[in-house]
Short mmCIF file of C-alpha atoms in Angstrom, two decimals:
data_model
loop_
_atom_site.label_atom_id
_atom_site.label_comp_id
_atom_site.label_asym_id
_atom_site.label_seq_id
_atom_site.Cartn_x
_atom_site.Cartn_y
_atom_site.Cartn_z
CA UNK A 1 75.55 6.37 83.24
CA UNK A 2 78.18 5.38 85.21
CA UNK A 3 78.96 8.54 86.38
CA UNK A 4 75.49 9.12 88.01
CA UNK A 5 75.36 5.84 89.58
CA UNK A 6 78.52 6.25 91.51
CA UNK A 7 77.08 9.55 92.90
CA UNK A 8 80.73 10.09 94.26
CA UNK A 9 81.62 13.80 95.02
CA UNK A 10 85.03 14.96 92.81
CA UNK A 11 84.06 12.35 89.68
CA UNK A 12 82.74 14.22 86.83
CA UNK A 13 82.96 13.71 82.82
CA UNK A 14 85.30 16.27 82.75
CA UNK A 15 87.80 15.33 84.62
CA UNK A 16 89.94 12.30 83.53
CA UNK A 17 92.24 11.16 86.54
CA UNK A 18 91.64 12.39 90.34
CA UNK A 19 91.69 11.55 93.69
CA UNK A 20 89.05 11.11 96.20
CA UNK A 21 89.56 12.53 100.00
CA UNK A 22 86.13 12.50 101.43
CA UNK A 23 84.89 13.01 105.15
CA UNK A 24 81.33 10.59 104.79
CA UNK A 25 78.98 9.02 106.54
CA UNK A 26 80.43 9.80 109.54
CA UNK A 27 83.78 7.84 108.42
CA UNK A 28 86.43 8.51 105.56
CA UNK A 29 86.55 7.88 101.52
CA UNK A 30 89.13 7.97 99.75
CA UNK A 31 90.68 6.58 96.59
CA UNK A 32 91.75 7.32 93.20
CA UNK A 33 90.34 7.39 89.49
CA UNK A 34 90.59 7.51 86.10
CA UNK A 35 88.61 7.81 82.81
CA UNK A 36 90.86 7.09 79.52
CA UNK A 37 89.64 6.19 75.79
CA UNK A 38 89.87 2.60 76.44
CA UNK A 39 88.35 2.26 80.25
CA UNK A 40 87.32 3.44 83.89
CA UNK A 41 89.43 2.72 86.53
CA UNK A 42 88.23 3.35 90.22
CA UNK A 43 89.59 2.58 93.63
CA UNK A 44 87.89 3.64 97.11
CA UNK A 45 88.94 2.85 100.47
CA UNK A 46 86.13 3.54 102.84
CA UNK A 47 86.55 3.54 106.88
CA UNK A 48 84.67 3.71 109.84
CA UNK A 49 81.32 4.52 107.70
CA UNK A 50 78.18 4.47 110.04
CA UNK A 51 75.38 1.88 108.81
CA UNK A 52 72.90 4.40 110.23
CA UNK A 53 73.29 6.56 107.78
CA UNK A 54 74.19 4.29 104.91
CA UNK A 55 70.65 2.65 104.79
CA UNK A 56 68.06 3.19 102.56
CA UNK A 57 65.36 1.25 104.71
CA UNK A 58 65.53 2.73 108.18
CA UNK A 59 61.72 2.26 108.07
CA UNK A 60 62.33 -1.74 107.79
CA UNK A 61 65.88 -1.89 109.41
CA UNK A 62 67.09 0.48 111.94
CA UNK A 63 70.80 -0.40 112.18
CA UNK A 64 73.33 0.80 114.69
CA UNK A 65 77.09 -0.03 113.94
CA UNK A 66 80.04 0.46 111.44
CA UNK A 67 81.66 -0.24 108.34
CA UNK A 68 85.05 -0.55 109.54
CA UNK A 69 86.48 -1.17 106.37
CA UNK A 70 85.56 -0.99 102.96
CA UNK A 71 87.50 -1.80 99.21
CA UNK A 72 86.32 -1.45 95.92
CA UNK A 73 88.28 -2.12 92.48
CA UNK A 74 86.94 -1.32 89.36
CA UNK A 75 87.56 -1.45 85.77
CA UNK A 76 85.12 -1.03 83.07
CA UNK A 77 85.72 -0.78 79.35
CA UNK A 78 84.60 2.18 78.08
CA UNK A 79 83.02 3.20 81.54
CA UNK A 80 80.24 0.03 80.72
CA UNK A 81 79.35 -0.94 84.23
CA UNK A 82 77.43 -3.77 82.74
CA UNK A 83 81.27 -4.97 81.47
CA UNK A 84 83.18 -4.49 84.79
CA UNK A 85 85.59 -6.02 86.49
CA UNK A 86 87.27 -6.14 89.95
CA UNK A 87 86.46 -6.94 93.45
CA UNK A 88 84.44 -6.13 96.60
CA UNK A 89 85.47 -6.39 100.06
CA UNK A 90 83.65 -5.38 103.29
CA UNK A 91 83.83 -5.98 107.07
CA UNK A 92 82.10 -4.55 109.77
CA UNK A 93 79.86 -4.43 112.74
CA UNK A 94 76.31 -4.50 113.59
CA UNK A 95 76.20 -4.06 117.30
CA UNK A 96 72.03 -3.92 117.36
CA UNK A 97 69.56 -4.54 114.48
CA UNK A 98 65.79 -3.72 114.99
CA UNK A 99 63.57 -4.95 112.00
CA UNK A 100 59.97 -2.61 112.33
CA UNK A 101 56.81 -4.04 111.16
CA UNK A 102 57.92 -7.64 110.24
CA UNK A 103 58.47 -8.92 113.64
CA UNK A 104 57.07 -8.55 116.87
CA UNK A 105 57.76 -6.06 119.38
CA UNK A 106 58.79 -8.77 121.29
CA UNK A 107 62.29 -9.36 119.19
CA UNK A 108 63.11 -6.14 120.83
CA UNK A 109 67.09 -4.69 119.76
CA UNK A 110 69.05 -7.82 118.12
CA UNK A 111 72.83 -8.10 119.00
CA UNK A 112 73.95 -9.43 115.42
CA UNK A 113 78.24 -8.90 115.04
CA UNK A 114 80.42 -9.07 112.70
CA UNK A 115 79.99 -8.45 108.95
CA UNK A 116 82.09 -10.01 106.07
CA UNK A 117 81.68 -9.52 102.45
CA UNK A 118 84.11 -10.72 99.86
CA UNK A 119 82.80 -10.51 96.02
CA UNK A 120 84.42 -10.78 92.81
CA UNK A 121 83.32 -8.71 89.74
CA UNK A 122 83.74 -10.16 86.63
CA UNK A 123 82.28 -8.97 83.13
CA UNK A 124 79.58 -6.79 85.97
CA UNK A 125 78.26 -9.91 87.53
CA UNK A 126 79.17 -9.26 91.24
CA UNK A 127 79.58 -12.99 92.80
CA UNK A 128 79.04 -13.13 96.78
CA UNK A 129 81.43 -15.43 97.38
CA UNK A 130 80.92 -15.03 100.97
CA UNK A 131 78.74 -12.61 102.05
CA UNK A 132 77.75 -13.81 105.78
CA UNK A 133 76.34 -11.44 108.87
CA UNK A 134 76.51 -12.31 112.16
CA UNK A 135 77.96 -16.09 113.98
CA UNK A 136 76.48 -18.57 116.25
CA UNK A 137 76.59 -16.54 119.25
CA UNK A 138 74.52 -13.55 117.79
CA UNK A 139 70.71 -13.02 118.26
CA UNK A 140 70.52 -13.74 114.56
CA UNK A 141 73.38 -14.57 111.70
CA UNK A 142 72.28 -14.51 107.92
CA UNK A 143 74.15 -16.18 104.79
CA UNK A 144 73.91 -15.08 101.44
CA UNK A 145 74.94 -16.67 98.36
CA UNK A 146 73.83 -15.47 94.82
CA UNK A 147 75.29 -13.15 92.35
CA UNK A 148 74.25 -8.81 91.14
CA UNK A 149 74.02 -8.72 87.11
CA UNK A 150 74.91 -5.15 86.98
CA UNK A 151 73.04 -3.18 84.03
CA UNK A 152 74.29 0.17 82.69
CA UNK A 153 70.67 1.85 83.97
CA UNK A 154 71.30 0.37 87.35
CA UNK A 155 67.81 0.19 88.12
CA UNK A 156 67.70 -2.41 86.02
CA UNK A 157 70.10 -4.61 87.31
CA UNK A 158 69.31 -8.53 88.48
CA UNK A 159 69.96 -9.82 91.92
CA UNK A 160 69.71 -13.51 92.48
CA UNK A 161 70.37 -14.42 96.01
CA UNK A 162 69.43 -17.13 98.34
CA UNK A 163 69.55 -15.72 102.23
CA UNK A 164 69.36 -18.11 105.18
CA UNK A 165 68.91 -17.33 108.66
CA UNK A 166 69.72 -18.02 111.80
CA UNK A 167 67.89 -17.20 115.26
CA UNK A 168 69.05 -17.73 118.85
CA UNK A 169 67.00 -20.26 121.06
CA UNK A 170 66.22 -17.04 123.01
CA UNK A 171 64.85 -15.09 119.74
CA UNK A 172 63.62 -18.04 118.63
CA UNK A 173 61.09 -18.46 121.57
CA UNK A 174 60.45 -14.91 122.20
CA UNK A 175 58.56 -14.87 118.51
CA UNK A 176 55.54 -16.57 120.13
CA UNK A 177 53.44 -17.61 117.87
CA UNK A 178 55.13 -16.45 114.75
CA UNK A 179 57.75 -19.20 115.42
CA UNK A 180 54.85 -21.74 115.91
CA UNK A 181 52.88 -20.95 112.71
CA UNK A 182 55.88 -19.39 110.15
CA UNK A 183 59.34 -19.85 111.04
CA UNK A 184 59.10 -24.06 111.81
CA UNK A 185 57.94 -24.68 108.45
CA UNK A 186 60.91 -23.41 107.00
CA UNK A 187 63.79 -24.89 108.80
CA UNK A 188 66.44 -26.32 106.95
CA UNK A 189 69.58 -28.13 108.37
CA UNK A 190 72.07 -26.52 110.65
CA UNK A 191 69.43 -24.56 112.09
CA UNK A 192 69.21 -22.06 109.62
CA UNK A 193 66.11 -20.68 107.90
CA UNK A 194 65.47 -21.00 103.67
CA UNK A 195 63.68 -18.47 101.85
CA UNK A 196 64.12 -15.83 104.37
CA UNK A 197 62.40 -13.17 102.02
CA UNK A 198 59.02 -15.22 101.46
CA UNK A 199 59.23 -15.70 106.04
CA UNK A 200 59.19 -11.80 106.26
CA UNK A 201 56.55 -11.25 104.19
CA UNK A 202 54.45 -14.57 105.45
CA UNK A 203 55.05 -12.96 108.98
CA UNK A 204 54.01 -9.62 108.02
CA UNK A 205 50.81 -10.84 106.88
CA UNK A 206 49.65 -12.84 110.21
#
């Protein structure tokens, strides 16, 4: 349900119209909601929200930095996720990225930057309209572009994304032979990277 995927302390069934004052992640949450006959209405602020503790992948990704600002409006008919509407909005910074068993040892801690994030919901398809990590100065920058097809088990739900990437002439070189044998053959223009999910995985496997 709906309920269960938010996973946010103070929302329950039971209660139709709150607010929400959290202390989380190291940061704040806060907010307001609803729950009438007709639809689901949520706001959240979120500020300051460390990515350390945020991720579920700190195997993959080891992440140090902050959300330093975070807005979500919601609206969904009869508390249908699947039928939502609204807006995301996100900025923040990474200040160093480490990515475990997919690249050398040699990539060492990556200074990656700023993090914007600006996505419409409409009828639950969540459109990254710009959804970009990183700039031309940082050790690496990513772009994604794609849309989330939320589903009311959430599980369930269909991301279709394209992510590019960008490396440093200083990353680039320090990859060795990963850069001679993987990461040429998929260079696209403006020096970024296609298909940067198939590169991880064909660099895992070397």
């Amino acid at each position: 349900s709906l309920f269960s995927m938010l996973q946010i302390p103070g929302i329950k069934k039971s209660t139709p119209a709150g607010s929400i004052d959290l202390e989380i992640f190291g940061g704040e949450l806060s907010g307001n909601f609803s729950m009438g006959r007709k639809e689901f209405e949520l706001e959240l602020e979120g500020s300051k929200l460390e990515l350390e503790n945020l991720s579920n992948f700190q195997n993959v990704v080891v992440m140090n930095g902050k959300v330093q600002n975070l807005q979500l409006e919601l609206v969904a008919p009869k508390g249908k996720i699947d039928k939502s509407n609204g807006k995301l909005t996100l900025t923040g910074q990474v200040n160093k990225l480490k990515v475990n068993n997919y690249l050398p040892e040699a990539a060492g801690d990556l200074k990656i930057g700023q993090i914007n994030l600006s996505a419409p919901i409409k009828r639950g398809l969540i459109d990254f309209e710009q959804f970009q990590i990183g700039n031309d100065t940082s050790d690496m920058s990513v772009r994604i572009a794609g849309n989330l097809d939320l589903n009311t088990n959430l599980a369930r739900s269909d991301l279709d994304i394209n992510v590019k990437l960008k490396l440093s002439n200083k990353l680039e070189s320090n990859l060795g032979y990963l850069n001679q044998n993987v990461i040429s053959s998929t260079k696209v223009s403006k020096g970024f990277y296609d298909e940067f999910c198939n590169l991880l995985l064909s660099a895992q496997a070397l």
